[in-house]
Amino acid sequence: MPGILVVAEHSNGRFRRVSLEVLTKARELKGALGGPLAAVVAGSGVADAAGELGQYGAETVYVADHEALGSGVAAGHVDVVAGLQATHDFSAILIGATALGKDLAAALAVRLGAGLNGDSTELTAAGAGLRARRPVFGGQNLVDAEWTGGPAIALVRPNSFKPEPNGGSASVESVTPELGPVASAVKVTGRKPAEEGKISLEEASIIVSGGRGLGAPENFSYVEALAKELGAAVGASRAAVDAGWYPHPSQVGQTGKTVSPNLYIACGISGAIQHKVGMQTSDVIVAVNKDEEAPIFGFADFGVVGDLFEILPKLTELVAARKAG
Amino acid sequence: MKIAVCVKEVPDTTAEKRIDPSTFRLDRTSGDKMLNEFDKYAIEEAIRLKEAGAADEVVLVSMGPAKAVDSLRTGLAMGADRLVLVSDDALAGSDYAGTARVLAKAAESAGADLVLFGSEATDARGGVMAAAVGEVLGRVWITSANSLAVDGGSITVERQTDDGVDTVQAPLPAVVSVTKAINEPRYPSLKGIMGAKKKPQEVKSAADVGADAAQAGEAGAKTKVVGIETPPARATGTKIKDAGDGAQKILDFLIERKLI
């Protein structure tokens, strides 16, 4: 069973960072698992961009360029990848855990009769096979899993690896998608791009929340600025909402929303039980509070005792600089 | 139209969870259990469709230990009509695809035209079951619905994507997963809680619903857990005092935890 296939996702004129992260990791795995290393990109108007994947290690890039593949509906992508698998018999199929990636991986595993390990934050070679590690219960445990029969389908959590180009180049092959009945039956009739900076609390993978420690409603701008740089949603504690500083739909806690993002940054929030129950299943909690006795420090993974009006602007700048670099 | 809502009993989200070190499976024998929070949005949506006259029956479908009936009854108290729980020792250790095959068969045998899911379960956090069940059934599947409208034989869904919101249309039968943005689930009334006990609650074997146990359970699983590690507990998190480098320390931590 030869080689690794990385499913790359192209959106708004560029490849998603996670696709390049996975491709970089696949390069490292190729030695143990055996090559070749191929990538596939399915979408609408993606043919010109495909070659870029060569710079990250793909030797061959398969391109399925079709109008019906341009939305976030994954059914057609399943048809494309399953078609490639039928002719190439890859031993591993690696997919970034985006909304589309999860749908694709789930349906593909069923169609191919293959195993799926989700939410992987590390991939290593185990003999000639693959081993995936995933955090469970908010990172309380790390589970290592393997596959008992090929192909091995893995979903990789974004930000698990660093994307590094290796200056390679790929041969690009066009494939004609043979869309199945589901892809043909689902019609996209409208598209509304996300309002910039507005990410829903429930769907956000990162949330920055503000509480009473902000002191005044206008100071939510500190929280919003950091959230914008992180691509995060903005939340608020009950104290801040009750004081009329931020709208109720943003409230996190027992009488607000229950959230479980990958990262929750609590700014000026004491961490009373009513707030804790709404966010304690977050994978990672960071807290900034001037009161070193605040309960939030009892369950935050990383806490800084200090002045949030100094720390938040600096952190916002550092995040912006890292993104730019 | 009949609606099946696939639901799951999960450990209480406020309780400590434990993995059995000998089987590498979640220890489901101890601690409080509850109906998966995300499932309530799917149940609420199904009940609303029934109240609006678009559906005539709402069936809860689940797979798990027989005792799970106690947790899942919450869905009956909210207003679902009956519960079918597939409980079979042979199904222990099922992987995603195996679980999807069983749920698909159970929903199919309940006669469901529309199969609804919550966006994920609070224990496994996979969020993959709707697409997998759709694929098993060979039906249209649409994930992450922020809204759902049924019009005769077709559905219109506003679905959340990573880039915004798409409006999609598709014919029934279909499988749809819903987000928490779709509605505000009702609390069961006292009358609902009392009435739930009298509603049909069937516990069936894999064979009863026509599922092939060899295609599920540990025997049918294509993935295998080989080890569990326990990193230091959350309670021992780091706390520092800002000495001008607090922001940098936070950034370093985020990088170390692969969050940025």
Coordinates of C-alpha atoms in Angstrom, one line a residue:
Chain A
M1 CA 0.0 0.0 0.0
P2 CA 2.0 2.9 -1.2
G3 CA 2.2 6.4 0.1
I4 CA 0.5 9.1 2.0
L5 CA -2.3 11.4 0.8
V6 CA -2.8 14.8 2.4
V7 CA -6.1 16.4 1.8
A8 CA -5.5 20.1 1.4
E9 CA -8.3 22.7 1.8
H10 CA -8.3 25.9 -0.2
S11 CA -10.4 28.8 0.9
N12 CA -10.6 32.5 0.1
G13 CA -7.7 32.4 -2.2
R14 CA -5.3 30.4 0.0
F15 CA -4.6 27.1 1.5
R16 CA -5.7 26.7 5.1
R17 CA -2.7 26.8 7.4
V18 CA -3.6 23.4 8.9
S19 CA -3.3 21.8 5.4
L20 CA 0.3 23.0 5.2
E21 CA 0.9 21.9 8.8
V22 CA -0.2 18.4 7.9
L23 CA 1.8 18.3 4.7
T24 CA 4.9 19.3 6.6
K25 CA 4.3 16.5 9.1
A26 CA 3.7 14.0 6.4
R27 CA 7.1 14.7 4.9
E28 CA 8.6 13.6 8.2
L29 CA 6.5 10.4 8.3
K30 CA 7.3 9.5 4.7
G31 CA 10.6 7.9 5.7
A32 CA 8.9 5.3 7.9
L33 CA 5.6 4.8 6.1
G34 CA 7.1 4.9 2.6
G35 CA 6.3 7.3 -0.2
P36 CA 5.2 8.8 -2.4
L37 CA 3.7 11.9 -0.7
A38 CA 0.7 13.2 -2.6
A39 CA -1.8 15.9 -1.9
V40 CA -5.3 16.5 -3.2
V41 CA -7.2 19.7 -3.5
A42 CA -10.8 19.8 -4.4
G43 CA -12.6 23.1 -5.0
S44 CA -13.7 25.7 -7.4
G45 CA -11.0 27.7 -9.1
V46 CA -8.2 26.0 -7.3
A47 CA -6.1 24.7 -10.2
D48 CA -3.7 27.6 -10.3
A49 CA -2.9 27.4 -6.6
A50 CA -2.2 23.6 -6.6
G51 CA 1.5 23.9 -7.3
E52 CA 2.1 25.7 -4.0
L53 CA 1.7 22.4 -2.2
G54 CA 4.9 21.2 -3.9
Q55 CA 6.8 23.8 -1.8
Y56 CA 5.6 22.0 1.3
G57 CA 6.7 18.5 0.2
A58 CA 3.9 17.1 -2.0
E59 CA 5.4 15.2 -5.0
T60 CA 2.1 14.9 -6.8
V61 CA -0.9 17.2 -6.4
Y62 CA -4.2 15.9 -7.6
V63 CA -6.6 18.7 -8.5
A64 CA -10.4 18.4 -8.8
D65 CA -11.6 21.7 -9.9
H66 CA -15.4 21.9 -10.2
E67 CA -18.0 24.5 -9.4
A68 CA -19.9 22.0 -7.2
L69 CA -16.8 21.6 -4.9
G70 CA -16.6 25.3 -4.1
S71 CA -18.9 25.4 -1.0
G72 CA -18.4 24.1 2.4
V73 CA -20.4 21.0 1.6
A74 CA -18.1 18.0 1.9
A75 CA -20.0 15.3 0.0
G76 CA -18.3 16.0 -3.3
H77 CA -14.9 16.0 -1.6
V78 CA -15.6 12.5 -0.3
D79 CA -16.3 11.4 -3.9
V80 CA -13.0 12.9 -5.1
V81 CA -10.8 11.4 -2.3
A82 CA -12.5 8.0 -2.5
G83 CA -11.9 8.0 -6.3
L84 CA -8.2 8.6 -5.8
Q85 CA -8.0 6.0 -3.1
A86 CA -9.5 3.4 -5.5
T87 CA -6.7 3.9 -8.0
H88 CA -3.8 4.7 -5.7
D89 CA -4.4 2.7 -2.5
F90 CA -2.6 5.1 -0.1
S91 CA -1.7 3.7 3.2
A92 CA -2.6 6.9 5.1
I93 CA -5.0 9.8 4.4
L94 CA -4.3 12.8 6.5
I95 CA -6.9 15.6 6.9
G96 CA -6.9 18.9 8.8
A97 CA -9.8 18.9 11.4
T98 CA -11.7 21.8 9.9
A99 CA -15.5 21.8 9.6
L100 CA -15.2 20.4 6.1
G101 CA -12.4 18.1 7.0
K102 CA -14.3 16.4 9.8
D103 CA -17.3 15.7 7.5
L104 CA -15.0 14.4 4.8
A105 CA -13.1 12.1 7.1
A106 CA -16.3 10.7 8.7
A107 CA -18.0 9.8 5.5
L108 CA -14.8 8.6 3.9
A109 CA -14.0 6.2 6.7
V110 CA -17.4 4.6 6.3
R111 CA -17.1 4.4 2.5
L112 CA -13.6 2.9 2.5
G113 CA -14.3 0.7 5.5
A114 CA -11.4 2.4 7.1
G115 CA -10.5 3.5 10.6
L116 CA -10.6 7.1 11.7
N117 CA -8.6 8.7 14.5
G118 CA -9.9 12.2 15.2
D119 CA -8.5 15.3 16.8
S120 CA -4.9 14.1 16.6
T121 CA -2.2 16.5 18.0
E122 CA 0.7 14.2 17.2
L123 CA 1.4 11.6 14.5
T124 CA 4.3 9.2 14.8
A125 CA 5.4 6.1 12.9
A126 CA 4.9 2.9 14.8
G127 CA 6.8 0.3 12.8
A128 CA 5.5 0.5 9.3
G129 CA 2.2 2.0 10.5
L130 CA 0.9 5.2 12.0
R131 CA 0.2 6.2 15.6
A132 CA -2.0 9.2 16.6
R133 CA -2.2 10.9 19.9
R134 CA -5.3 12.9 21.0
P135 CA -6.1 14.8 24.2
V136 CA -9.4 13.7 25.8
F137 CA -11.5 15.2 28.6
G138 CA -10.1 18.7 28.2
G139 CA -6.6 17.4 28.1
Q140 CA -6.9 15.3 31.2
N141 CA -5.6 12.2 29.3
L142 CA -3.6 11.7 26.2
V143 CA -4.8 8.7 24.2
D144 CA -2.5 6.9 21.7
A145 CA -4.3 5.0 19.0
E146 CA -3.3 3.0 15.9
W147 CA -5.1 1.4 13.0
T148 CA -5.8 -2.3 12.6
G149 CA -6.3 -2.2 8.9
G150 CA -5.5 0.3 6.2
P151 CA -6.0 2.9 5.0
A152 CA -5.3 5.0 8.1
I153 CA -7.5 8.1 8.2
A154 CA -6.4 10.8 10.6
L155 CA -7.9 14.2 11.5
V156 CA -5.3 16.6 12.7
R157 CA -6.1 19.4 15.0
P158 CA -5.0 22.8 13.7
N159 CA -1.9 24.3 15.3
S160 CA -0.4 20.9 16.1
F161 CA 2.5 21.3 13.7
K162 CA 4.5 24.1 12.2
P163 CA 4.2 24.6 8.5
E164 CA 7.6 24.7 6.9
P165 CA 8.2 24.9 3.1
N166 CA 11.1 22.7 1.8
G167 CA 11.4 24.4 -1.6
G168 CA 10.1 21.3 -3.4
S169 CA 7.9 21.2 -6.5
A170 CA 5.1 19.0 -7.4
S171 CA 3.7 17.6 -10.6
V172 CA 0.1 18.6 -10.9
E173 CA -2.5 16.2 -12.2
S174 CA -6.0 17.1 -12.9
V175 CA -8.7 14.6 -11.9
T176 CA -12.3 14.7 -13.1
P177 CA -14.6 14.4 -10.1
E178 CA -17.4 11.8 -10.4
L179 CA -19.9 13.3 -8.0
G180 CA -22.2 10.8 -6.2
P181 CA -25.9 11.2 -5.5
V182 CA -25.5 13.1 -2.2
A183 CA -23.1 15.7 -3.7
S184 CA -25.5 16.2 -6.6
A185 CA -28.6 16.4 -4.4
V186 CA -27.4 19.1 -2.0
K187 CA -27.8 22.5 -3.7
V188 CA -26.1 25.6 -2.3
T189 CA -28.5 28.5 -2.9
G190 CA -26.9 31.2 -0.8
R191 CA -23.6 32.1 0.8
K192 CA -23.0 34.7 3.5
P193 CA -19.4 35.3 4.4
A194 CA -18.6 35.6 8.1
E195 CA -18.7 39.2 9.3
E196 CA -15.1 40.1 10.0
G197 CA -14.3 39.8 13.7
K198 CA -17.7 38.2 14.5
I199 CA -17.3 34.6 15.4
S200 CA -20.1 32.8 17.3
L201 CA -19.4 31.8 20.8
E202 CA -20.6 28.2 20.2
E203 CA -18.5 27.6 17.2
A204 CA -15.3 29.4 18.3
S205 CA -12.2 27.4 18.9
I206 CA -10.8 30.3 20.9
I207 CA -12.7 32.6 23.3
V208 CA -11.5 35.7 25.0
S209 CA -13.8 36.7 27.8
G210 CA -14.0 39.8 29.9
G211 CA -15.4 40.4 33.4
R212 CA -15.8 42.9 36.2
G213 CA -12.1 43.5 36.2
L214 CA -12.4 45.5 33.0
G215 CA -13.9 48.3 35.1
A216 CA -16.0 49.9 32.4
P217 CA -18.0 48.9 29.3
E218 CA -15.6 50.7 26.9
N219 CA -12.8 48.6 28.2
F220 CA -14.2 45.6 26.4
S221 CA -12.2 47.0 23.5
Y222 CA -9.1 45.5 25.1
V223 CA -10.8 42.1 24.9
E224 CA -12.1 42.6 21.4
A225 CA -8.7 43.6 20.1
L226 CA -7.0 40.5 21.4
A227 CA -9.9 38.4 20.2
K228 CA -9.6 39.8 16.7
E229 CA -5.9 39.0 16.5
L230 CA -6.5 35.4 17.7
G231 CA -9.5 34.9 15.4
A232 CA -11.5 34.4 18.6
A233 CA -15.1 35.0 19.8
V234 CA -15.7 37.5 22.7
G235 CA -17.4 36.3 25.8
A236 CA -18.5 38.0 29.0
S237 CA -19.1 37.0 32.6
R238 CA -22.4 37.4 34.3
A239 CA -21.1 40.3 36.4
A240 CA -20.2 42.2 33.2
V241 CA -23.5 41.4 31.5
D242 CA -25.6 42.3 34.6
A243 CA -23.7 45.6 34.7
G244 CA -24.9 46.2 31.2
W245 CA -21.3 46.3 29.8
Y246 CA -21.9 43.5 27.2
P247 CA -24.9 41.9 25.6
H248 CA -26.5 38.8 27.1
P249 CA -25.9 36.5 24.1
S250 CA -22.2 36.7 24.9
Q251 CA -22.6 35.6 28.5
V252 CA -20.7 32.4 29.5
G253 CA -21.9 30.5 32.5
Q254 CA -24.8 28.8 34.2
T255 CA -27.3 31.3 33.1
G256 CA -25.5 32.0 29.8
K257 CA -23.8 29.7 27.4
T258 CA -21.7 26.6 28.0
V259 CA -18.6 26.7 25.9
S260 CA -15.8 24.2 25.3
P261 CA -13.2 25.9 23.1
N262 CA -9.7 24.8 22.6
L263 CA -8.5 27.9 24.4
Y264 CA -10.4 30.2 26.8
I265 CA -8.7 33.4 28.0
A266 CA -10.4 34.9 31.0
C267 CA -9.6 38.6 31.6
G268 CA -10.6 40.2 34.8
I269 CA -13.0 37.3 35.7
S270 CA -12.9 35.9 39.2
G271 CA -14.0 32.5 38.2
A272 CA -17.0 32.0 40.5
I273 CA -18.8 28.7 40.2
Q274 CA -21.5 30.2 38.0
H275 CA -18.9 31.1 35.4
K276 CA -16.8 28.0 36.0
V277 CA -19.5 25.6 35.0
G278 CA -19.9 27.4 31.6
M279 CA -16.3 27.1 30.6
Q280 CA -14.4 24.5 32.6
T281 CA -14.6 22.0 29.8
S282 CA -12.4 24.2 27.7
D283 CA -9.2 22.4 26.7
V284 CA -6.9 25.1 27.9
I285 CA -7.7 28.0 30.3
V286 CA -5.6 31.1 30.6
A287 CA -6.4 33.8 33.2
V288 CA -5.3 37.3 33.8
N289 CA -6.5 38.9 37.0
K290 CA -5.1 41.4 39.5
D291 CA -6.4 39.5 42.5
E292 CA -4.0 36.6 43.2
E293 CA -6.7 35.0 45.4
A294 CA -9.2 34.8 42.5
P295 CA -10.8 31.3 42.3
I296 CA -10.0 31.3 38.5
F297 CA -6.3 30.6 39.3
G298 CA -7.4 27.4 41.0
F299 CA -8.3 25.8 37.6
A300 CA -6.6 27.9 35.0
D301 CA -3.8 26.1 33.2
F302 CA -1.8 29.3 33.0
G303 CA -2.5 32.4 35.2
V304 CA -0.9 35.8 35.3
V305 CA -1.5 38.0 38.3
G306 CA -1.2 41.5 37.0
D307 CA -2.8 44.5 35.4
L308 CA -4.8 43.4 32.3
F309 CA -4.6 46.9 30.9
E310 CA -0.9 46.4 30.6
I311 CA -0.9 42.7 29.6
L312 CA -3.7 42.6 27.1
P313 CA -2.4 45.2 24.7
K314 CA 1.1 43.7 24.8
L315 CA -0.2 40.2 24.2
T316 CA -2.3 41.5 21.3
E317 CA 0.8 43.0 19.8
L318 CA 2.8 39.8 20.3
V319 CA 0.1 37.7 18.6
A320 CA 0.0 40.1 15.7
A321 CA 3.7 40.0 15.3
R322 CA 3.8 36.2 15.4
K323 CA 1.0 36.0 12.7
A324 CA 2.9 38.5 10.5
G325 CA 6.2 36.6 11.0
Chain B
M1 CA -42.9 12.4 8.5
K2 CA -41.0 10.6 11.3
I3 CA -37.9 12.1 12.9
A4 CA -35.2 10.1 14.7
V5 CA -32.9 12.1 17.0
C6 CA -29.7 10.2 17.7
V7 CA -28.8 10.9 21.3
K8 CA -26.1 9.7 23.8
E9 CA -25.7 9.3 27.5
V10 CA -22.5 11.0 28.6
P11 CA -20.7 11.4 31.9
D12 CA -21.8 14.5 33.9
T13 CA -19.8 17.3 32.4
T14 CA -19.0 18.6 35.8
A15 CA -17.7 15.3 37.1
E16 CA -14.2 13.8 36.9
K17 CA -13.9 11.3 34.1
R18 CA -11.8 8.2 34.2
I19 CA -10.4 5.8 31.7
D20 CA -10.3 2.2 32.6
P21 CA -6.5 1.4 32.4
S22 CA -7.1 -2.2 31.5
T23 CA -9.5 -1.7 28.6
F24 CA -8.5 1.9 27.6
R25 CA -12.2 2.6 27.5
L26 CA -14.1 5.3 29.3
D27 CA -15.2 3.9 32.6
R28 CA -19.0 4.2 32.3
T29 CA -19.8 2.5 35.5
S30 CA -19.1 5.2 37.9
G31 CA -20.3 8.8 38.4
D32 CA -23.3 10.6 37.4
K33 CA -24.6 10.4 33.8
M34 CA -26.7 12.7 31.7
L35 CA -28.2 13.3 28.3
N36 CA -25.5 14.9 26.1
E37 CA -26.1 18.6 26.3
F38 CA -25.8 19.1 22.5
D39 CA -28.5 16.6 21.8
K40 CA -31.1 18.8 23.5
Y41 CA -30.9 21.2 20.5
A42 CA -31.7 18.4 18.1
I43 CA -34.5 17.1 20.3
E44 CA -35.9 20.6 20.6
E45 CA -35.8 21.1 16.9
A46 CA -37.6 17.8 16.3
I47 CA -40.3 18.7 18.8
R48 CA -40.8 22.1 17.2
L49 CA -41.2 20.4 13.8
K50 CA -43.8 18.1 15.3
E51 CA -45.6 21.0 17.0
A52 CA -45.7 22.9 13.7
G53 CA -47.3 19.9 12.0
A54 CA -44.3 19.0 9.9
A55 CA -43.7 15.7 11.7
D56 CA -45.9 13.1 13.4
E57 CA -43.4 11.3 15.5
V58 CA -40.1 12.0 17.3
V59 CA -38.1 8.9 18.2
L60 CA -34.9 9.0 20.2
V61 CA -32.3 6.5 19.0
S62 CA -29.2 5.6 21.0
M63 CA -26.5 3.0 21.5
G64 CA -25.1 2.3 24.9
P65 CA -25.5 0.4 28.2
A66 CA -29.1 -0.5 29.1
K67 CA -29.0 1.8 32.1
A68 CA -28.6 4.8 29.7
V69 CA -32.4 4.8 29.5
D70 CA -32.5 6.8 32.8
S71 CA -30.5 9.7 31.3
L72 CA -32.1 9.6 27.9
R73 CA -35.6 9.8 29.4
T74 CA -34.8 13.5 29.7
G75 CA -35.5 13.7 26.0
L76 CA -38.9 12.0 26.5
A77 CA -39.7 14.5 29.2
M78 CA -38.9 17.3 26.8
G79 CA -41.5 15.9 24.4
A80 CA -40.1 13.1 22.3
D81 CA -42.5 10.2 21.8
R82 CA -40.4 7.1 22.4
L83 CA -36.9 5.8 22.8
V84 CA -35.0 3.0 21.1
L85 CA -31.8 2.1 22.8
V86 CA -29.5 -0.5 21.1
S87 CA -27.7 -2.2 23.9
D88 CA -25.5 -5.2 23.2
D89 CA -22.3 -6.4 24.8
A90 CA -21.0 -7.2 21.3
L91 CA -21.0 -3.5 20.5
A92 CA -18.6 -2.5 23.2
G93 CA -15.4 -1.0 21.7
S94 CA -17.1 0.2 18.5
D95 CA -15.2 2.8 16.5
Y96 CA -16.8 5.7 14.7
A97 CA -17.8 3.8 11.7
G98 CA -19.1 0.8 13.7
T99 CA -21.3 3.1 15.9
A100 CA -22.5 4.9 12.7
R101 CA -23.6 1.5 11.2
V102 CA -25.6 0.6 14.3
L103 CA -27.3 4.1 14.7
A104 CA -28.1 4.1 11.0
K105 CA -29.8 0.7 11.2
A106 CA -31.7 1.8 14.4
A107 CA -32.9 5.0 12.7
E108 CA -33.9 3.2 9.6
S109 CA -35.8 0.6 11.5
A110 CA -37.6 3.3 13.3
G111 CA -38.8 4.5 9.9
A112 CA -37.2 7.9 10.1
D113 CA -37.4 10.3 7.2
L114 CA -35.2 12.8 8.9
V115 CA -32.4 11.9 11.3
L116 CA -31.1 14.6 13.6
F117 CA -27.9 14.9 15.6
G118 CA -26.5 17.4 18.0
S119 CA -23.2 18.9 16.9
E120 CA -21.1 16.6 19.1
A121 CA -21.0 14.6 22.3
T122 CA -19.4 16.2 25.3
D123 CA -17.3 13.1 26.0
A124 CA -15.9 12.0 22.6
R125 CA -16.1 15.5 21.0
G126 CA -15.8 13.9 17.6
G127 CA -18.6 15.7 15.8
V128 CA -18.4 13.1 13.0
M129 CA -21.5 11.0 13.5
A130 CA -24.0 12.8 11.3
A131 CA -21.8 12.5 8.1
A132 CA -20.9 8.9 8.9
V133 CA -24.6 7.9 9.4
G134 CA -25.6 9.7 6.2
E135 CA -22.9 7.8 4.3
V136 CA -24.1 4.5 5.8
L137 CA -27.7 5.2 4.8
G138 CA -26.7 6.6 1.4
R139 CA -28.8 9.7 2.2
V140 CA -28.3 13.3 2.0
W141 CA -26.3 14.6 5.0
I142 CA -26.0 18.2 6.1
T143 CA -24.0 19.2 9.1
S144 CA -23.9 22.3 11.4
A145 CA -27.4 23.6 10.8
N146 CA -28.1 27.0 12.3
S147 CA -31.7 26.7 11.0
L148 CA -33.8 24.0 9.5
A149 CA -37.0 24.3 7.5
V150 CA -39.0 21.4 6.2
D151 CA -41.2 22.0 3.1
G152 CA -42.9 18.9 1.8
G153 CA -40.2 16.6 0.6
S154 CA -37.3 19.0 0.9
I155 CA -35.4 20.8 3.5
T156 CA -33.6 24.2 3.6
V157 CA -30.7 24.6 6.0
E158 CA -28.6 27.5 6.9
R159 CA -25.3 25.8 7.8
Q160 CA -22.3 27.2 9.6
T161 CA -19.1 26.8 7.8
D162 CA -15.6 27.9 8.6
D163 CA -16.1 30.8 6.3
G164 CA -19.6 31.9 7.1
V165 CA -23.1 30.7 6.6
D166 CA -24.3 28.7 3.5
T167 CA -27.9 28.2 2.6
V168 CA -28.5 24.7 1.2
Q169 CA -31.5 22.8 -0.1
A170 CA -31.8 19.0 -0.3
P171 CA -34.5 16.4 -0.7
L172 CA -35.7 14.1 2.1
P173 CA -34.8 11.6 3.5
A174 CA -31.8 13.3 5.1
V175 CA -29.5 13.4 8.0
V176 CA -28.8 16.7 9.7
S177 CA -26.7 17.8 12.6
V178 CA -27.6 21.1 14.4
T179 CA -25.6 23.7 16.2
K180 CA -26.4 25.3 19.5
A181 CA -27.4 28.4 17.6
I182 CA -30.5 26.7 16.2
N183 CA -32.8 27.2 19.2
E184 CA -33.0 27.4 23.0
P185 CA -34.0 23.9 24.3
R186 CA -36.9 23.8 26.6
Y187 CA -36.7 22.6 30.2
P188 CA -38.9 19.5 30.8
S189 CA -42.1 20.4 32.7
L190 CA -43.2 18.5 35.7
K191 CA -45.9 17.0 33.6
G192 CA -43.4 16.1 31.0
I193 CA -41.2 14.4 33.5
M194 CA -44.1 12.4 35.0
G195 CA -45.4 11.5 31.5
A196 CA -42.0 10.4 30.3
K197 CA -42.0 7.3 32.5
K198 CA -45.0 5.9 30.6
K199 CA -43.6 6.5 27.1
P200 CA -42.3 3.5 25.2
Q201 CA -38.6 2.8 26.0
E202 CA -37.3 -0.2 24.1
V203 CA -33.9 -1.8 24.7
K204 CA -32.9 -3.8 21.6
S205 CA -30.0 -5.9 20.5
A206 CA -27.9 -5.2 17.4
A207 CA -29.8 -8.0 15.6
D208 CA -33.2 -6.6 16.6
V209 CA -32.5 -3.5 14.5
G210 CA -30.8 -5.4 11.7
A211 CA -27.2 -4.3 12.5
D212 CA -24.4 -6.7 11.9
A213 CA -22.5 -6.9 15.2
A214 CA -19.4 -8.2 13.3
Q215 CA -19.3 -4.8 11.6
A216 CA -19.3 -3.0 14.9
G217 CA -17.9 -3.6 18.4
E218 CA -14.3 -4.3 19.0
A219 CA -14.3 -7.0 16.3
G220 CA -15.3 -4.5 13.6
A221 CA -13.2 -1.6 14.8
K222 CA -10.4 -0.4 12.5
T223 CA -8.7 1.6 15.2
K224 CA -7.2 0.5 18.5
V225 CA -6.2 2.4 21.5
V226 CA -2.6 1.3 22.5
G227 CA -1.9 3.6 25.4
I228 CA -3.1 6.3 27.7
E229 CA -1.0 8.9 29.4
T230 CA -2.1 11.3 32.1
P231 CA -0.4 14.6 31.9
P232 CA -0.3 16.7 35.1
A233 CA -3.8 17.6 36.2
R234 CA -5.4 21.0 35.5
A235 CA -5.4 21.9 39.2
T236 CA -1.6 22.2 39.2
G237 CA -1.6 25.0 36.5
T238 CA 1.1 27.6 36.5
K239 CA 0.5 31.0 38.2
I240 CA 3.0 33.8 37.8
K241 CA 3.1 37.4 38.8
D242 CA 3.5 39.9 36.0
A243 CA 6.9 41.5 36.1
G244 CA 6.5 43.2 32.7
D245 CA 6.9 39.9 30.9
G246 CA 3.4 38.5 31.6
A247 CA 2.2 38.9 28.0
Q248 CA 5.4 37.2 26.6
K249 CA 4.9 34.3 29.1
I250 CA 1.3 33.8 28.0
L251 CA 2.4 33.8 24.3
D252 CA 5.2 31.2 25.1
F253 CA 2.6 29.0 26.9
L254 CA 0.2 29.2 23.9
I255 CA 2.9 28.2 21.5
E256 CA 4.0 25.4 23.8
R257 CA 0.4 24.1 23.9
K258 CA 0.1 24.4 20.1
L259 CA -2.8 26.8 20.4
I260 CA -1.3 29.5 18.2

